[in-house]
Short mmCIF file of N, CA and C in Angstrom, two decimals:
data_model
loop_
_atom_site.label_atom_id
_atom_site.label_comp_id
_atom_site.label_asym_id
_atom_site.label_seq_id
_atom_site.Cartn_x
_atom_site.Cartn_y
_atom_site.Cartn_z
N MET A 1 16.29 22.86 -18.95
CA MET A 1 15.16 23.69 -18.60
C MET A 1 14.03 22.84 -18.00
N LYS A 2 13.79 21.68 -18.63
CA LYS A 2 12.73 20.82 -18.12
C LYS A 2 13.06 20.34 -16.71
N ARG A 3 14.34 20.06 -16.48
CA ARG A 3 14.74 19.57 -15.17
C ARG A 3 14.51 20.63 -14.09
N ILE A 4 14.81 21.88 -14.43
CA ILE A 4 14.60 22.97 -13.48
C ILE A 4 13.11 23.12 -13.18
N LEU A 5 12.28 23.06 -14.21
CA LEU A 5 10.84 23.18 -14.01
C LEU A 5 10.30 22.01 -13.19
N LEU A 6 10.78 20.81 -13.48
CA LEU A 6 10.34 19.64 -12.73
C LEU A 6 10.75 19.76 -11.26
N THR A 7 11.98 20.18 -11.03
CA THR A 7 12.45 20.33 -9.65
C THR A 7 11.63 21.38 -8.91
N THR A 8 11.35 22.49 -9.58
CA THR A 8 10.55 23.54 -8.96
C THR A 8 9.15 23.04 -8.63
N ALA A 9 8.55 22.30 -9.55
CA ALA A 9 7.22 21.75 -9.31
C ALA A 9 7.24 20.77 -8.14
N LEU A 10 8.29 19.95 -8.05
CA LEU A 10 8.39 19.00 -6.95
C LEU A 10 8.56 19.71 -5.61
N VAL A 11 9.33 20.78 -5.60
CA VAL A 11 9.53 21.53 -4.37
C VAL A 11 8.20 22.12 -3.89
N PHE A 12 7.44 22.71 -4.82
CA PHE A 12 6.15 23.27 -4.42
C PHE A 12 5.17 22.18 -4.00
N ALA A 13 5.21 21.03 -4.67
CA ALA A 13 4.31 19.93 -4.30
C ALA A 13 4.68 19.38 -2.93
N ALA A 14 5.97 19.35 -2.63
CA ALA A 14 6.41 18.81 -1.35
C ALA A 14 6.25 19.81 -0.21
N ALA A 15 6.09 21.08 -0.53
CA ALA A 15 5.99 22.11 0.51
C ALA A 15 4.82 21.85 1.45
N GLY A 16 3.73 21.34 0.92
CA GLY A 16 2.56 21.06 1.75
C GLY A 16 2.79 19.91 2.70
N THR A 17 3.66 19.00 2.33
CA THR A 17 3.92 17.84 3.18
C THR A 17 5.18 18.02 4.03
N ALA A 18 5.84 19.15 3.90
CA ALA A 18 7.09 19.35 4.64
C ALA A 18 6.88 19.34 6.15
N SER A 19 5.72 19.78 6.58
CA SER A 19 5.49 19.81 8.02
C SER A 19 5.09 18.45 8.58
N ALA A 20 4.72 17.53 7.72
CA ALA A 20 4.33 16.19 8.18
C ALA A 20 5.59 15.38 8.47
N MET A 21 5.54 14.61 9.51
CA MET A 21 6.67 13.77 9.85
C MET A 21 6.62 12.48 9.05
N ASN A 22 7.75 12.12 8.45
CA ASN A 22 7.86 10.86 7.73
C ASN A 22 8.36 9.79 8.69
N THR A 23 7.85 8.59 8.53
CA THR A 23 8.40 7.49 9.31
C THR A 23 9.70 7.07 8.67
N ALA A 24 10.43 6.22 9.33
CA ALA A 24 11.72 5.79 8.82
C ALA A 24 11.61 5.02 7.51
N THR A 25 10.42 4.52 7.20
CA THR A 25 10.27 3.74 5.98
C THR A 25 9.63 4.54 4.85
N ASP A 26 9.52 5.86 5.00
CA ASP A 26 8.94 6.69 3.96
C ASP A 26 10.02 7.46 3.21
N LEU A 27 9.91 7.45 1.90
CA LEU A 27 10.77 8.28 1.08
C LEU A 27 10.15 9.67 0.99
N SER A 28 10.97 10.67 0.86
CA SER A 28 10.43 12.00 0.64
C SER A 28 9.79 12.03 -0.74
N PRO A 29 8.85 12.91 -0.97
CA PRO A 29 8.23 13.01 -2.30
C PRO A 29 9.25 13.29 -3.40
N THR A 30 10.27 14.07 -3.08
CA THR A 30 11.32 14.37 -4.06
C THR A 30 12.12 13.12 -4.40
N ASP A 31 12.52 12.36 -3.37
CA ASP A 31 13.26 11.11 -3.61
C ASP A 31 12.42 10.12 -4.40
N ARG A 32 11.14 10.02 -4.04
CA ARG A 32 10.24 9.11 -4.75
C ARG A 32 10.15 9.49 -6.24
N ALA A 33 10.01 10.77 -6.53
CA ALA A 33 9.93 11.23 -7.92
C ALA A 33 11.23 10.96 -8.67
N GLU A 34 12.36 11.17 -8.02
CA GLU A 34 13.65 10.92 -8.66
C GLU A 34 13.84 9.44 -8.96
N ILE A 35 13.47 8.58 -8.01
CA ILE A 35 13.59 7.13 -8.22
C ILE A 35 12.72 6.71 -9.40
N LEU A 36 11.50 7.22 -9.45
CA LEU A 36 10.60 6.86 -10.55
C LEU A 36 11.07 7.44 -11.87
N ARG A 37 11.87 8.48 -11.84
CA ARG A 37 12.44 9.02 -13.07
C ARG A 37 13.49 8.06 -13.62
N TYR A 38 14.29 7.47 -12.74
CA TYR A 38 15.31 6.52 -13.17
C TYR A 38 14.74 5.14 -13.46
N VAL A 39 13.76 4.70 -12.65
CA VAL A 39 13.15 3.37 -12.80
C VAL A 39 11.64 3.56 -12.75
N PRO A 40 11.01 3.83 -13.91
CA PRO A 40 9.58 4.17 -13.94
C PRO A 40 8.65 3.12 -13.32
N ASN A 41 9.00 1.86 -13.38
CA ASN A 41 8.12 0.81 -12.87
C ASN A 41 8.50 0.34 -11.47
N ALA A 42 9.27 1.13 -10.75
CA ALA A 42 9.74 0.72 -9.43
C ALA A 42 8.58 0.58 -8.45
N ASP A 43 8.60 -0.51 -7.69
CA ASP A 43 7.61 -0.72 -6.63
C ASP A 43 8.20 -0.19 -5.33
N LEU A 44 7.70 0.94 -4.89
CA LEU A 44 8.24 1.60 -3.70
C LEU A 44 7.39 1.37 -2.46
N SER A 45 6.56 0.35 -2.51
CA SER A 45 5.75 0.03 -1.34
C SER A 45 6.51 -0.98 -0.46
N ASN A 46 6.24 -0.95 0.80
CA ASN A 46 6.80 -1.89 1.77
C ASN A 46 8.32 -1.88 1.82
N LEU A 47 8.92 -0.70 1.76
CA LEU A 47 10.38 -0.60 1.87
C LEU A 47 10.79 -0.63 3.34
N THR A 48 11.92 -1.25 3.60
CA THR A 48 12.47 -1.23 4.95
C THR A 48 13.19 0.10 5.17
N SER A 49 13.46 0.43 6.41
CA SER A 49 14.18 1.67 6.69
C SER A 49 15.59 1.63 6.10
N GLU A 50 16.18 0.45 6.04
CA GLU A 50 17.51 0.30 5.44
C GLU A 50 17.46 0.59 3.94
N GLN A 51 16.44 0.07 3.24
CA GLN A 51 16.28 0.33 1.82
C GLN A 51 16.07 1.82 1.55
N VAL A 52 15.26 2.47 2.37
CA VAL A 52 15.01 3.91 2.21
C VAL A 52 16.32 4.68 2.34
N ALA A 53 17.13 4.35 3.34
CA ALA A 53 18.40 5.05 3.55
C ALA A 53 19.35 4.82 2.38
N ILE A 54 19.43 3.59 1.90
CA ILE A 54 20.33 3.28 0.79
C ILE A 54 19.85 3.95 -0.50
N LEU A 55 18.55 3.93 -0.75
CA LEU A 55 18.02 4.58 -1.94
C LEU A 55 18.30 6.08 -1.92
N SER A 56 18.09 6.71 -0.79
CA SER A 56 18.36 8.15 -0.68
C SER A 56 19.84 8.45 -0.91
N ALA A 57 20.71 7.64 -0.34
CA ALA A 57 22.15 7.83 -0.53
C ALA A 57 22.55 7.61 -1.98
N THR A 58 21.93 6.64 -2.63
CA THR A 58 22.24 6.34 -4.03
C THR A 58 21.88 7.51 -4.93
N LEU A 59 20.79 8.17 -4.64
CA LEU A 59 20.37 9.30 -5.47
C LEU A 59 21.35 10.45 -5.43
N TYR A 60 22.03 10.63 -4.31
CA TYR A 60 22.85 11.81 -4.11
C TYR A 60 24.34 11.50 -4.00
N ASN A 61 24.77 10.36 -4.54
CA ASN A 61 26.19 10.01 -4.43
C ASN A 61 27.05 10.67 -5.48
N GLY A 62 26.45 11.34 -6.47
CA GLY A 62 27.21 12.06 -7.47
C GLY A 62 27.49 11.29 -8.74
N ASP A 63 27.24 9.99 -8.78
CA ASP A 63 27.48 9.17 -9.97
C ASP A 63 26.16 8.87 -10.66
N ASN A 64 25.73 9.75 -11.54
CA ASN A 64 24.43 9.61 -12.19
C ASN A 64 24.40 8.58 -13.30
N ASN A 65 25.55 8.04 -13.69
CA ASN A 65 25.59 7.10 -14.81
C ASN A 65 24.97 5.76 -14.48
N GLU A 66 25.04 5.34 -13.25
CA GLU A 66 24.57 4.00 -12.90
C GLU A 66 23.49 4.00 -11.82
N VAL A 67 22.84 5.12 -11.62
CA VAL A 67 21.83 5.22 -10.55
C VAL A 67 20.69 4.24 -10.79
N GLY A 68 20.19 4.16 -12.02
CA GLY A 68 19.08 3.25 -12.32
C GLY A 68 19.41 1.81 -11.98
N GLY A 69 20.61 1.37 -12.34
CA GLY A 69 21.03 0.01 -12.03
C GLY A 69 21.15 -0.24 -10.54
N HIS A 70 21.67 0.73 -9.82
CA HIS A 70 21.78 0.60 -8.36
C HIS A 70 20.40 0.53 -7.72
N ILE A 71 19.49 1.34 -8.19
CA ILE A 71 18.13 1.33 -7.63
C ILE A 71 17.47 -0.01 -7.88
N ARG A 72 17.61 -0.53 -9.10
CA ARG A 72 17.03 -1.85 -9.41
C ARG A 72 17.60 -2.92 -8.49
N ALA A 73 18.91 -2.87 -8.25
CA ALA A 73 19.57 -3.87 -7.39
C ALA A 73 19.05 -3.78 -5.95
N ILE A 74 18.82 -2.58 -5.47
CA ILE A 74 18.33 -2.40 -4.09
C ILE A 74 16.90 -2.93 -3.96
N LEU A 75 16.08 -2.70 -4.98
CA LEU A 75 14.68 -3.09 -4.91
C LEU A 75 14.44 -4.57 -5.16
N ASN A 76 15.42 -5.25 -5.74
CA ASN A 76 15.24 -6.69 -6.03
C ASN A 76 15.67 -7.57 -4.92
#
């Protein structure tokens, strides 16, 4: 239930920024929130476009057991 509420809140929060264009080095607000859920202390500043693409793919690969470890590896 909490996950559904969190997702709904994120969708509404992101709705205002949906019309804004993201650069290749920007994570979507939803991806940013998901990464911080897995790795609360993650430094998401100064990411390369390659890191953004890999992080996004990691979030949605279907293997939720090791997402936090993969994210840490990408950011280090």
